[in-house]
């Protein structure tokens, strides 16, 4: 194989699968593959005062991005950061409290939307882009020539959920109420987040991300009408803008718990791959999105935690789906902190040994 730029070299397995080339065994990476289940992550995390400091210290963020690649040789490294670093960069407050998750000032007014500052974001994301460059260099220097680097952002709706609610929630009722009762205010927030997401992902690709993923973790709380307006339409705009700058860039969308809206999402946004959550059957996901879109998922994080036969069965379901079409093996949601690292090793071994 000749050495050259990405376009000259053979595609890495993840990029090949997203572009519709046959790949066997299927590429594999896991959401939240860098994190608290790894002792080496906890050791780095202990060196900084808080999670935001970890995300904004390129040397450490790059280190924790590479940790799971060294252990498991995943087909993708995903930038270590958080979806809430974009509102943080735009000047909205953010803190991560131990055991409590993210805390933000609840957004209520047009003035608060107007204060979100794209100029400020351009400067504030500099350390995150430096992490991207360091990870690309690190993957090459450590011999992980087949591992692709994934950049990411939260989808505007999911980011808006945390901003309006002021943190996590079960139903994000305040956010959906704002979408119904103050549609102009909510549209202004969504428009500003969509523009900022385009700039942010563009900068990540310029810094070395080879594919990007849009996490819409709370898309499933939306009615079909609001799903079209606030999940599909902004993702379509983001995908189109990225395609205009980078025609070969594969884009993955993850509208979690979209259910039967998954097909409309895939067709309406133009993504190359869709993340499938644990609640959706892979055969149905395939029928909904058609043959031209890669599926990524959807092993239950609790099956990974359980290990043994539960994990083997879940892995075999994913492998069966991979034999039937474009596929990337992953979880249906992120790795849970108490997951034994040996269970991850067992999953990797089973997928890599698949005939
Ligand atoms: O390894 C990776 O997947 C890359 C890094 C990554 C993180 N968060 C690191 C993180 C990614 C891609 C995310 C995405 C993210 N963040 C999502 C979308 C995916 C999903 O899980 O639905 C969401 C909704 C968030 C928001 C968020 N960040 C919450 C709700 C929390 C607190 C809950 C928790 O798990 O602690 C975080 C914190 C966070 N983000 C941690 C990590 C490793 C834990 C913080 C720590 O180590 O102290």
mmCIF file of C-alpha atoms and ligand atoms in Angstrom:
data_model
loop_
_atom_site.group_PDB
_atom_site.id
_atom_site.type_symbol
_atom_site.label_atom_id
_atom_site.label_comp_id
_atom_site.label_asym_id
_atom_site.label_seq_id
_atom_site.Cartn_x
_atom_site.Cartn_y
_atom_site.Cartn_z
ATOM 1 C CA UNK A 1 0.000 0.000 0.000
ATOM 2 C CA UNK A 2 1.320 3.421 -0.762
ATOM 3 C CA UNK A 3 1.687 6.054 1.843
ATOM 4 C CA UNK A 4 -0.060 9.303 1.081
ATOM 5 C CA UNK A 5 -2.865 11.585 2.031
ATOM 6 C CA UNK A 6 -6.201 10.071 3.023
ATOM 7 C CA UNK A 7 -7.572 10.312 -0.462
ATOM 8 C CA UNK A 8 -4.597 8.428 -1.897
ATOM 9 C CA UNK A 9 -4.360 5.691 0.720
ATOM 10 C CA UNK A 10 -6.909 2.902 1.049
ATOM 11 C CA UNK A 11 -9.715 3.983 3.359
ATOM 12 C CA UNK A 12 -9.481 3.134 7.013
ATOM 13 C CA UNK A 13 -12.110 0.473 7.887
ATOM 14 C CA UNK A 14 -14.498 2.930 9.584
ATOM 15 C CA UNK A 15 -14.361 5.404 6.694
ATOM 16 C CA UNK A 16 -14.681 2.588 4.158
ATOM 17 C CA UNK A 17 -17.792 1.223 5.875
ATOM 18 C CA UNK A 18 -19.365 4.686 6.017
ATOM 19 C CA UNK A 19 -18.630 5.127 2.303
ATOM 20 C CA UNK A 20 -20.303 1.832 1.467
ATOM 21 C CA UNK A 21 -17.241 -0.280 0.740
ATOM 22 C CA UNK A 22 -17.344 -3.882 2.005
ATOM 23 C CA UNK A 23 -15.353 -4.305 5.232
ATOM 24 C CA UNK A 24 -14.896 -7.515 7.229
ATOM 25 C CA UNK A 25 -14.717 -7.882 10.166
ATOM 26 C CA UNK A 26 -16.897 -4.796 10.628
ATOM 27 C CA UNK A 27 -15.277 -1.702 12.151
ATOM 28 C CA UNK A 28 -15.754 -1.298 15.875
ATOM 29 C CA UNK A 29 -15.579 1.559 18.359
ATOM 30 C CA UNK A 30 -17.651 2.387 21.448
ATOM 31 C CA UNK A 31 -19.371 5.554 22.587
ATOM 32 C CA UNK A 32 -17.643 6.849 25.744
ATOM 33 C CA UNK A 33 -14.715 4.517 25.075
ATOM 34 C CA UNK A 34 -12.502 7.010 26.915
ATOM 35 C CA UNK A 35 -13.770 7.418 30.438
ATOM 36 C CA UNK A 36 -14.166 6.340 34.009
ATOM 37 C CA UNK A 37 -14.290 2.568 33.395
ATOM 38 C CA UNK A 38 -10.555 2.769 32.539
ATOM 39 C CA UNK A 39 -8.118 3.066 35.473
ATOM 40 C CA UNK A 40 -5.673 5.003 33.269
ATOM 41 C CA UNK A 41 -8.440 7.567 32.574
ATOM 42 C CA UNK A 42 -9.155 7.962 36.288
ATOM 43 C CA UNK A 43 -5.438 8.548 36.892
ATOM 44 C CA UNK A 44 -5.319 11.411 34.360
ATOM 45 C CA UNK A 45 -8.662 12.799 35.568
ATOM 46 C CA UNK A 46 -7.207 13.010 39.107
ATOM 47 C CA UNK A 47 -4.493 15.385 37.865
ATOM 48 C CA UNK A 48 -6.973 18.167 36.957
ATOM 49 C CA UNK A 49 -9.407 20.098 39.151
ATOM 50 C CA UNK A 50 -12.444 19.436 36.981
ATOM 51 C CA UNK A 51 -13.753 17.915 33.768
ATOM 52 C CA UNK A 52 -13.648 21.201 31.804
ATOM 53 C CA UNK A 53 -9.945 21.525 32.604
ATOM 54 C CA UNK A 54 -9.424 18.050 31.165
ATOM 55 C CA UNK A 55 -11.270 19.009 27.955
ATOM 56 C CA UNK A 56 -9.215 22.213 27.575
ATOM 57 C CA UNK A 57 -5.753 20.763 28.296
ATOM 58 C CA UNK A 58 -4.722 19.345 24.906
ATOM 59 C CA UNK A 59 -1.897 17.191 26.233
ATOM 60 C CA UNK A 60 -4.227 15.392 28.666
ATOM 61 C CA UNK A 61 -7.288 15.303 26.399
ATOM 62 C CA UNK A 62 -5.175 13.753 23.633
ATOM 63 C CA UNK A 63 -3.733 11.261 26.099
ATOM 64 C CA UNK A 64 -7.155 10.030 27.260
ATOM 65 C CA UNK A 65 -8.386 9.897 23.640
ATOM 66 C CA UNK A 66 -5.531 7.499 22.827
ATOM 67 C CA UNK A 67 -5.838 5.312 25.947
ATOM 68 C CA UNK A 68 -8.620 3.023 24.654
ATOM 69 C CA UNK A 69 -6.876 2.733 21.266
ATOM 70 C CA UNK A 70 -3.740 1.401 22.939
ATOM 71 C CA UNK A 71 -5.756 -1.187 24.866
ATOM 72 C CA UNK A 72 -8.210 -2.309 22.194
ATOM 73 C CA UNK A 73 -6.990 -0.998 18.808
ATOM 74 C CA UNK A 74 -10.478 0.330 18.054
ATOM 75 C CA UNK A 75 -11.147 1.402 14.461
ATOM 76 C CA UNK A 76 -11.891 4.922 15.668
ATOM 77 C CA UNK A 77 -10.593 7.348 18.230
ATOM 78 C CA UNK A 78 -13.213 9.912 19.251
ATOM 79 C CA UNK A 79 -12.005 13.342 20.273
ATOM 80 C CA UNK A 80 -12.152 13.630 24.049
ATOM 81 C CA UNK A 81 -14.368 16.601 24.825
ATOM 82 C CA UNK A 82 -18.069 17.067 25.558
ATOM 83 C CA UNK A 83 -21.107 18.262 23.632
ATOM 84 C CA UNK A 84 -21.542 21.028 26.226
ATOM 85 C CA UNK A 85 -18.147 22.549 25.427
ATOM 86 C CA UNK A 86 -19.795 24.430 22.544
ATOM 87 C CA UNK A 87 -22.253 26.397 24.728
ATOM 88 C CA UNK A 88 -19.327 26.882 27.119
ATOM 89 C CA UNK A 89 -17.245 28.320 24.248
ATOM 90 C CA UNK A 90 -20.146 30.578 23.223
ATOM 91 C CA UNK A 91 -20.022 32.119 26.700
ATOM 92 C CA UNK A 92 -22.929 30.284 28.342
ATOM 93 C CA UNK A 93 -21.943 29.124 31.821
ATOM 94 C CA UNK A 94 -21.142 25.450 32.453
ATOM 95 C CA UNK A 95 -19.984 23.417 35.415
ATOM 96 C CA UNK A 96 -19.772 19.661 35.944
ATOM 97 C CA UNK A 97 -20.608 18.717 39.519
ATOM 98 C CA UNK A 98 -19.399 15.393 40.853
ATOM 99 C CA UNK A 99 -22.242 12.884 40.857
ATOM 100 C CA UNK A 100 -24.697 15.497 39.551
ATOM 101 C CA UNK A 101 -23.753 15.968 35.914
ATOM 102 C CA UNK A 102 -23.725 19.265 34.037
ATOM 103 C CA UNK A 103 -25.160 22.476 35.502
ATOM 104 C CA UNK A 104 -25.869 25.533 33.301
ATOM 105 C CA UNK A 105 -27.775 28.795 33.750
ATOM 106 C CA UNK A 106 -31.323 28.090 32.473
ATOM 107 C CA UNK A 107 -31.791 30.127 29.289
ATOM 108 C CA UNK A 108 -35.063 32.066 29.135
ATOM 109 C CA UNK A 109 -34.654 35.299 27.166
ATOM 110 C CA UNK A 110 -33.771 36.650 23.729
ATOM 111 C CA UNK A 111 -30.985 38.686 25.328
ATOM 112 C CA UNK A 112 -29.380 35.450 26.545
ATOM 113 C CA UNK A 113 -29.530 34.042 23.014
ATOM 114 C CA UNK A 114 -27.953 37.202 21.595
ATOM 115 C CA UNK A 115 -25.152 37.000 24.137
ATOM 116 C CA UNK A 116 -24.028 33.652 22.686
ATOM 117 C CA UNK A 117 -20.912 34.874 20.963
ATOM 118 C CA UNK A 118 -19.466 33.101 17.896
ATOM 119 C CA UNK A 119 -16.342 35.304 18.027
ATOM 120 C CA UNK A 120 -15.677 34.186 21.568
ATOM 121 C CA UNK A 121 -16.246 30.563 20.558
ATOM 122 C CA UNK A 122 -13.644 30.818 17.811
ATOM 123 C CA UNK A 123 -10.982 31.567 20.425
ATOM 124 C CA UNK A 124 -12.306 29.319 23.175
ATOM 125 C CA UNK A 125 -12.275 26.157 21.041
ATOM 126 C CA UNK A 126 -8.558 26.576 20.228
ATOM 127 C CA UNK A 127 -7.424 24.000 22.840
ATOM 128 C CA UNK A 128 -9.978 21.482 21.536
ATOM 129 C CA UNK A 129 -8.647 21.883 17.997
ATOM 130 C CA UNK A 130 -5.132 21.461 19.355
ATOM 131 C CA UNK A 131 -6.295 18.162 20.888
ATOM 132 C CA UNK A 132 -7.512 17.049 17.448
ATOM 133 C CA UNK A 133 -4.104 17.797 15.917
ATOM 134 C CA UNK A 134 -2.302 15.984 18.736
ATOM 135 C CA UNK A 135 -4.490 12.902 18.411
ATOM 136 C CA UNK A 136 -3.916 12.714 14.639
ATOM 137 C CA UNK A 137 -0.162 12.985 15.244
ATOM 138 C CA UNK A 138 -0.320 10.498 18.114
ATOM 139 C CA UNK A 139 -2.229 7.890 16.089
ATOM 140 C CA UNK A 140 0.381 8.100 13.332
ATOM 141 C CA UNK A 141 3.333 8.121 15.739
ATOM 142 C CA UNK A 142 2.045 5.106 17.687
ATOM 143 C CA UNK A 143 1.377 3.041 14.569
ATOM 144 C CA UNK A 144 -2.442 3.110 14.564
ATOM 145 C CA UNK A 145 -2.626 3.583 10.815
ATOM 146 C CA UNK A 146 -6.097 2.009 10.535
ATOM 147 C CA UNK A 147 -7.725 4.043 13.310
ATOM 148 C CA UNK A 148 -9.846 6.979 12.089
ATOM 149 C CA UNK A 149 -10.347 10.122 14.156
ATOM 150 C CA UNK A 150 -13.953 11.116 14.842
ATOM 151 C CA UNK A 151 -14.811 14.727 15.649
ATOM 152 C CA UNK A 152 -18.200 15.467 17.148
ATOM 153 C CA UNK A 153 -20.723 17.967 18.366
ATOM 154 C CA UNK A 154 -24.058 17.811 20.109
ATOM 155 C CA UNK A 155 -26.970 18.329 17.756
ATOM 156 C CA UNK A 156 -28.560 21.759 18.307
ATOM 157 C CA UNK A 157 -31.702 20.347 19.926
ATOM 158 C CA UNK A 158 -29.848 18.275 22.525
ATOM 159 C CA UNK A 159 -27.522 21.176 23.334
ATOM 160 C CA UNK A 160 -30.553 23.492 23.604
ATOM 161 C CA UNK A 161 -32.135 20.982 26.013
ATOM 162 C CA UNK A 162 -29.287 21.375 28.502
ATOM 163 C CA UNK A 163 -29.202 25.170 28.050
ATOM 164 C CA UNK A 164 -32.941 25.735 28.527
ATOM 165 C CA UNK A 165 -33.342 23.193 31.310
ATOM 166 C CA UNK A 166 -30.129 24.213 33.062
ATOM 167 C CA UNK A 167 -28.892 20.620 33.166
ATOM 168 C CA UNK A 168 -30.140 17.111 32.604
ATOM 169 C CA UNK A 169 -33.798 16.104 32.797
ATOM 170 C CA UNK A 170 -35.990 13.092 32.080
ATOM 171 C CA UNK A 171 -38.376 14.704 29.618
ATOM 172 C CA UNK A 172 -36.928 18.159 28.877
ATOM 173 C CA UNK A 173 -40.416 19.592 29.335
ATOM 174 C CA UNK A 174 -39.245 23.216 29.723
ATOM 175 C CA UNK A 175 -37.404 22.973 26.411
ATOM 176 C CA UNK A 176 -40.328 21.479 24.527
ATOM 177 C CA UNK A 177 -42.690 23.972 26.150
ATOM 178 C CA UNK A 178 -40.471 26.802 24.904
ATOM 179 C CA UNK A 179 -40.550 25.296 21.398
ATOM 180 C CA UNK A 180 -44.387 25.439 21.511
ATOM 181 C CA UNK A 181 -45.059 28.654 23.411
ATOM 182 C CA UNK A 182 -42.121 30.824 22.359
ATOM 183 C CA UNK A 183 -41.342 29.471 18.886
ATOM 184 C CA UNK A 184 -39.467 32.612 17.791
ATOM 185 C CA UNK A 185 -37.164 32.547 20.805
ATOM 186 C CA UNK A 186 -36.547 28.819 20.423
ATOM 187 C CA UNK A 187 -35.918 29.193 16.676
ATOM 188 C CA UNK A 188 -33.385 31.959 17.368
ATOM 189 C CA UNK A 189 -31.560 29.725 19.831
ATOM 190 C CA UNK A 190 -31.598 26.787 17.403
ATOM 191 C CA UNK A 191 -30.355 28.960 14.524
ATOM 192 C CA UNK A 192 -27.480 30.309 16.565
ATOM 193 C CA UNK A 193 -26.505 26.832 17.759
ATOM 194 C CA UNK A 194 -26.744 25.428 14.231
ATOM 195 C CA UNK A 195 -24.413 28.122 12.847
ATOM 196 C CA UNK A 196 -21.983 27.617 15.728
ATOM 197 C CA UNK A 197 -22.042 23.836 15.211
ATOM 198 C CA UNK A 198 -21.182 24.233 11.523
ATOM 199 C CA UNK A 199 -18.216 26.465 12.397
ATOM 200 C CA UNK A 200 -17.110 24.111 15.188
ATOM 201 C CA UNK A 201 -17.254 20.919 13.111
ATOM 202 C CA UNK A 202 -15.618 22.643 10.131
ATOM 203 C CA UNK A 203 -12.733 23.650 12.387
ATOM 204 C CA UNK A 204 -12.436 20.088 13.739
ATOM 205 C CA UNK A 205 -12.186 18.679 10.212
ATOM 206 C CA UNK A 206 -9.595 21.311 9.267
ATOM 207 C CA UNK A 207 -7.618 20.258 12.350
ATOM 208 C CA UNK A 208 -7.671 16.570 11.343
ATOM 209 C CA UNK A 209 -11.008 14.913 12.157
ATOM 210 C CA UNK A 210 -11.742 12.370 9.402
ATOM 211 C CA UNK A 211 -15.453 11.945 10.066
ATOM 212 C CA UNK A 212 -17.855 13.714 12.417
ATOM 213 C CA UNK A 213 -20.742 12.553 14.549
ATOM 214 C CA UNK A 214 -23.735 14.611 15.634
ATOM 215 C CA UNK A 215 -25.152 13.455 18.987
ATOM 216 C CA UNK A 216 -28.896 14.128 19.306
ATOM 217 C CA UNK A 217 -29.297 12.203 22.541
ATOM 218 C CA UNK A 218 -32.721 13.667 23.367
ATOM 219 C CA UNK A 219 -34.273 13.754 19.878
ATOM 220 C CA UNK A 220 -36.597 10.968 21.056
ATOM 221 C CA UNK A 221 -38.590 13.321 23.303
ATOM 222 C CA UNK A 222 -39.835 15.281 20.270
ATOM 223 C CA UNK A 223 -43.228 14.835 18.596
ATOM 224 C CA UNK A 224 -42.921 13.978 14.884
ATOM 225 C CA UNK A 225 -43.670 17.592 13.926
ATOM 226 C CA UNK A 226 -41.051 19.012 16.278
ATOM 227 C CA UNK A 227 -38.629 16.230 15.332
ATOM 228 C CA UNK A 228 -38.774 17.379 11.707
ATOM 229 C CA UNK A 229 -38.240 21.007 12.672
ATOM 230 C CA UNK A 230 -35.642 20.656 15.426
ATOM 231 C CA UNK A 231 -33.828 17.376 14.744
ATOM 232 C CA UNK A 232 -33.977 16.801 10.972
ATOM 233 C CA UNK A 233 -33.853 20.380 9.633
ATOM 234 C CA UNK A 234 -30.805 21.569 11.615
ATOM 235 C CA UNK A 235 -28.926 18.312 10.908
ATOM 236 C CA UNK A 236 -29.712 18.717 7.203
ATOM 237 C CA UNK A 237 -28.258 22.236 7.306
ATOM 238 C CA UNK A 238 -25.138 21.049 9.140
ATOM 239 C CA UNK A 239 -24.570 18.103 6.757
ATOM 240 C CA UNK A 240 -25.048 20.326 3.682
ATOM 241 C CA UNK A 241 -22.596 22.935 4.958
ATOM 242 C CA UNK A 242 -19.966 20.301 5.768
ATOM 243 C CA UNK A 243 -20.458 18.616 2.374
ATOM 244 C CA UNK A 244 -19.966 21.950 0.618
ATOM 245 C CA UNK A 245 -16.549 22.309 2.284
ATOM 246 C CA UNK A 246 -15.534 18.626 2.415
ATOM 247 C CA UNK A 247 -17.291 16.571 -0.286
ATOM 248 C CA UNK A 248 -15.849 13.221 0.882
ATOM 249 C CA UNK A 249 -16.408 13.714 4.625
ATOM 250 C CA UNK A 250 -18.582 10.951 6.099
ATOM 251 C CA UNK A 251 -21.115 12.216 8.655
ATOM 252 C CA UNK A 252 -22.829 10.092 11.318
ATOM 253 C CA UNK A 253 -26.066 11.239 12.953
ATOM 254 C CA UNK A 254 -27.362 9.787 16.219
ATOM 255 C CA UNK A 255 -31.002 10.748 16.825
ATOM 256 C CA UNK A 256 -31.362 8.658 19.957
ATOM 257 C CA UNK A 257 -34.785 7.059 20.525
ATOM 258 C CA UNK A 258 -36.066 8.398 17.193
ATOM 259 C CA UNK A 259 -37.981 5.122 16.715
ATOM 260 C CA UNK A 260 -39.861 5.058 13.433
ATOM 261 C CA UNK A 261 -38.604 8.579 12.587
ATOM 262 C CA UNK A 262 -35.169 7.074 11.891
ATOM 263 C CA UNK A 263 -35.939 6.606 8.195
ATOM 264 C CA UNK A 264 -37.080 10.183 7.723
ATOM 265 C CA UNK A 265 -34.023 11.356 9.647
ATOM 266 C CA UNK A 266 -31.606 9.460 7.396
ATOM 267 C CA UNK A 267 -33.305 10.554 4.181
ATOM 268 C CA UNK A 268 -33.925 14.125 5.304
ATOM 269 C CA UNK A 269 -30.463 14.889 6.681
ATOM 270 C CA UNK A 270 -28.274 13.120 4.119
ATOM 271 C CA UNK A 271 -26.029 11.503 6.749
ATOM 272 C CA UNK A 272 -23.824 8.558 5.701
ATOM 273 C CA UNK A 273 -24.440 6.646 8.916
ATOM 274 C CA UNK A 274 -27.012 6.606 11.700
ATOM 275 C CA UNK A 275 -26.412 5.611 15.285
ATOM 276 C CA UNK A 276 -29.040 3.117 16.417
ATOM 277 C CA UNK A 277 -30.059 3.086 20.080
ATOM 278 C CA UNK A 278 -30.600 -0.071 22.115
ATOM 279 C CA UNK A 279 -34.406 0.097 21.894
ATOM 280 C CA UNK A 280 -34.498 -0.215 18.091
ATOM 281 C CA UNK A 281 -34.155 -3.577 16.363
ATOM 282 C CA UNK A 282 -31.381 -3.552 13.770
ATOM 283 C CA UNK A 283 -33.509 -5.262 11.122
ATOM 284 C CA UNK A 284 -36.169 -2.582 11.506
ATOM 285 C CA UNK A 285 -33.553 0.166 11.442
ATOM 286 C CA UNK A 286 -32.306 -1.269 8.146
ATOM 287 C CA UNK A 287 -35.816 -1.322 6.672
ATOM 288 C CA UNK A 288 -36.349 2.278 7.792
ATOM 289 C CA UNK A 289 -33.116 3.762 6.402
ATOM 290 C CA UNK A 290 -32.584 1.580 3.316
ATOM 291 C CA UNK A 291 -29.360 0.036 2.035
ATOM 292 C CA UNK A 292 -27.381 3.222 1.295
ATOM 293 C CA UNK A 293 -26.871 4.341 4.908
ATOM 294 C CA UNK A 294 -24.552 2.648 7.405
ATOM 295 C CA UNK A 295 -26.014 1.574 10.731
ATOM 296 C CA UNK A 296 -23.925 2.027 13.867
ATOM 297 C CA UNK A 297 -24.874 0.348 17.109
ATOM 298 C CA UNK A 298 -26.569 -0.924 19.114
ATOM 299 C CA UNK A 299 -25.271 -3.311 21.769
ATOM 300 C CA UNK A 300 -26.892 -2.662 25.137
ATOM 301 C CA UNK A 301 -24.347 -0.980 27.475
ATOM 302 C CA UNK A 302 -25.816 -3.165 30.234
ATOM 303 C CA UNK A 303 -25.013 -6.325 28.228
ATOM 304 C CA UNK A 304 -21.430 -5.063 28.019
ATOM 305 C CA UNK A 305 -21.457 -4.485 31.758
ATOM 306 C CA UNK A 306 -22.922 -7.965 32.356
ATOM 307 C CA UNK A 307 -20.473 -9.768 30.064
ATOM 308 C CA UNK A 308 -20.656 -13.525 29.453
ATOM 309 C CA UNK A 309 -23.543 -14.946 27.435
ATOM 310 C CA UNK A 310 -25.508 -11.665 27.471
ATOM 311 C CA UNK A 311 -22.634 -9.873 25.785
ATOM 312 C CA UNK A 312 -21.885 -12.731 23.367
ATOM 313 C CA UNK A 313 -25.520 -12.791 22.212
ATOM 314 C CA UNK A 314 -25.635 -9.015 21.783
ATOM 315 C CA UNK A 315 -22.378 -9.047 19.829
ATOM 316 C CA UNK A 316 -23.675 -11.838 17.583
ATOM 317 C CA UNK A 317 -26.839 -9.845 16.814
ATOM 318 C CA UNK A 318 -24.684 -6.920 15.730
ATOM 319 C CA UNK A 319 -22.485 -9.213 13.633
ATOM 320 C CA UNK A 320 -25.548 -10.691 11.932
ATOM 321 C CA UNK A 321 -26.650 -7.174 10.982
ATOM 322 C CA UNK A 322 -23.137 -6.410 9.772
ATOM 323 C CA UNK A 323 -23.290 -9.375 7.375
ATOM 324 C CA UNK A 324 -26.465 -7.909 5.883
ATOM 325 C CA UNK A 325 -25.282 -4.384 5.048
ATOM 326 C CA UNK A 326 -23.177 -1.328 5.844
ATOM 327 C CA UNK A 327 -22.406 -1.521 9.534
ATOM 328 C CA UNK A 328 -20.246 -0.201 12.368
ATOM 329 C CA UNK A 329 -20.318 -2.163 15.628
ATOM 330 C CA UNK A 330 -20.949 0.084 18.634
ATOM 331 C CA UNK A 331 -23.163 0.384 21.698
ATOM 332 C CA UNK A 332 -26.679 1.793 21.730
ATOM 333 C CA UNK A 333 -25.507 4.441 24.234
ATOM 334 C CA UNK A 334 -22.290 5.184 26.128
ATOM 335 C CA UNK A 335 -20.198 2.740 28.195
ATOM 336 C CA UNK A 336 -21.263 2.758 31.851
ATOM 337 C CA UNK A 337 -18.536 3.606 34.394
ATOM 338 C CA UNK A 338 -18.715 0.262 36.319
ATOM 339 C CA UNK A 339 -18.053 -1.757 33.107
ATOM 340 C CA UNK A 340 -15.114 -4.159 33.573
ATOM 341 C CA UNK A 341 -12.414 -3.394 30.957
ATOM 342 C CA UNK A 342 -12.075 -7.189 30.332
ATOM 343 C CA UNK A 343 -15.642 -7.224 28.998
ATOM 344 C CA UNK A 344 -14.635 -4.646 26.406
ATOM 345 C CA UNK A 345 -11.673 -6.858 25.493
ATOM 346 C CA UNK A 346 -14.026 -9.845 25.127
ATOM 347 C CA UNK A 347 -16.308 -7.875 22.810
ATOM 348 C CA UNK A 348 -13.396 -6.733 20.666
ATOM 349 C CA UNK A 349 -12.078 -10.307 20.425
ATOM 350 C CA UNK A 350 -15.474 -11.683 19.406
ATOM 351 C CA UNK A 351 -15.992 -9.071 16.687
ATOM 352 C CA UNK A 352 -12.452 -9.417 15.335
ATOM 353 C CA UNK A 353 -12.737 -13.233 15.236
ATOM 354 C CA UNK A 354 -16.027 -13.140 13.325
ATOM 355 C CA UNK A 355 -16.065 -15.278 10.220
HETATM 356 O O1 LIG B 1 -15.253 8.771 24.686
HETATM 357 C C1 LIG B 1 -16.097 9.524 24.155
HETATM 358 O O2 LIG B 1 -17.221 9.125 23.784
HETATM 359 C C2 LIG B 1 -15.721 10.944 23.833
HETATM 360 C C3 LIG B 1 -16.044 11.959 24.798
HETATM 361 C C4 LIG B 1 -17.486 12.309 25.112
HETATM 362 C C5 LIG B 1 -17.899 12.665 26.416
HETATM 363 N N1 LIG B 1 -19.198 13.056 26.364
HETATM 364 C C6 LIG B 1 -17.031 12.624 27.613
HETATM 365 C C7 LIG B 1 -17.607 12.779 28.957
HETATM 366 C C8 LIG B 1 -18.598 12.447 24.280
HETATM 367 C C9 LIG B 1 -18.738 12.147 22.796
HETATM 368 C C10 LIG B 1 -19.675 12.928 25.085
HETATM 369 C C11 LIG B 1 -21.022 13.235 24.546
HETATM 370 C C12 LIG B 1 -22.070 13.696 25.447
HETATM 371 N N2 LIG B 1 -21.957 14.483 26.573
HETATM 372 C C13 LIG B 1 -23.446 13.467 25.222
HETATM 373 C C14 LIG B 1 -24.038 12.745 24.034
HETATM 374 C C15 LIG B 1 -23.960 11.264 24.159
HETATM 375 C C16 LIG B 1 -24.826 10.709 25.270
HETATM 376 O O3 LIG B 1 -24.220 10.178 26.228
HETATM 377 O O4 LIG B 1 -26.048 10.786 25.187
HETATM 378 C C17 LIG B 1 -24.152 14.084 26.262
HETATM 379 C C18 LIG B 1 -25.672 14.090 26.448
HETATM 380 C C19 LIG B 1 -23.203 14.726 27.116
HETATM 381 C C20 LIG B 1 -23.481 15.562 28.310
HETATM 382 C C21 LIG B 1 -22.800 15.061 29.527
HETATM 383 N N3 LIG B 1 -21.435 15.054 29.739
HETATM 384 C C22 LIG B 1 -23.404 14.553 30.695
HETATM 385 C C23 LIG B 1 -24.908 14.385 30.890
HETATM 386 C C24 LIG B 1 -22.376 14.237 31.594
HETATM 387 C C25 LIG B 1 -22.547 13.753 33.027
HETATM 388 C C26 LIG B 1 -22.907 12.329 33.092
HETATM 389 C C27 LIG B 1 -21.681 11.476 33.187
HETATM 390 O O5 LIG B 1 -21.584 10.485 32.451
HETATM 391 O O6 LIG B 1 -20.828 11.810 34.020
HETATM 392 C C28 LIG B 1 -21.147 14.517 30.967
HETATM 393 C C29 LIG B 1 -19.783 14.320 31.525
HETATM 394 C C30 LIG B 1 -18.806 13.525 30.716
HETATM 395 N N4 LIG B 1 -18.601 13.631 29.379
HETATM 396 C C31 LIG B 1 -17.880 12.561 31.220
HETATM 397 C C32 LIG B 1 -17.135 12.090 30.131
HETATM 398 C C33 LIG B 1 -16.011 11.086 30.147
HETATM 399 C C34 LIG B 1 -17.712 12.160 32.685
HETATM 400 C C35 LIG B 1 -17.028 13.264 33.435
HETATM 401 C C36 LIG B 1 -15.842 12.831 34.314
HETATM 402 O O7 LIG B 1 -14.998 12.016 33.892
HETATM 403 O O8 LIG B 1 -15.759 13.363 35.406
#
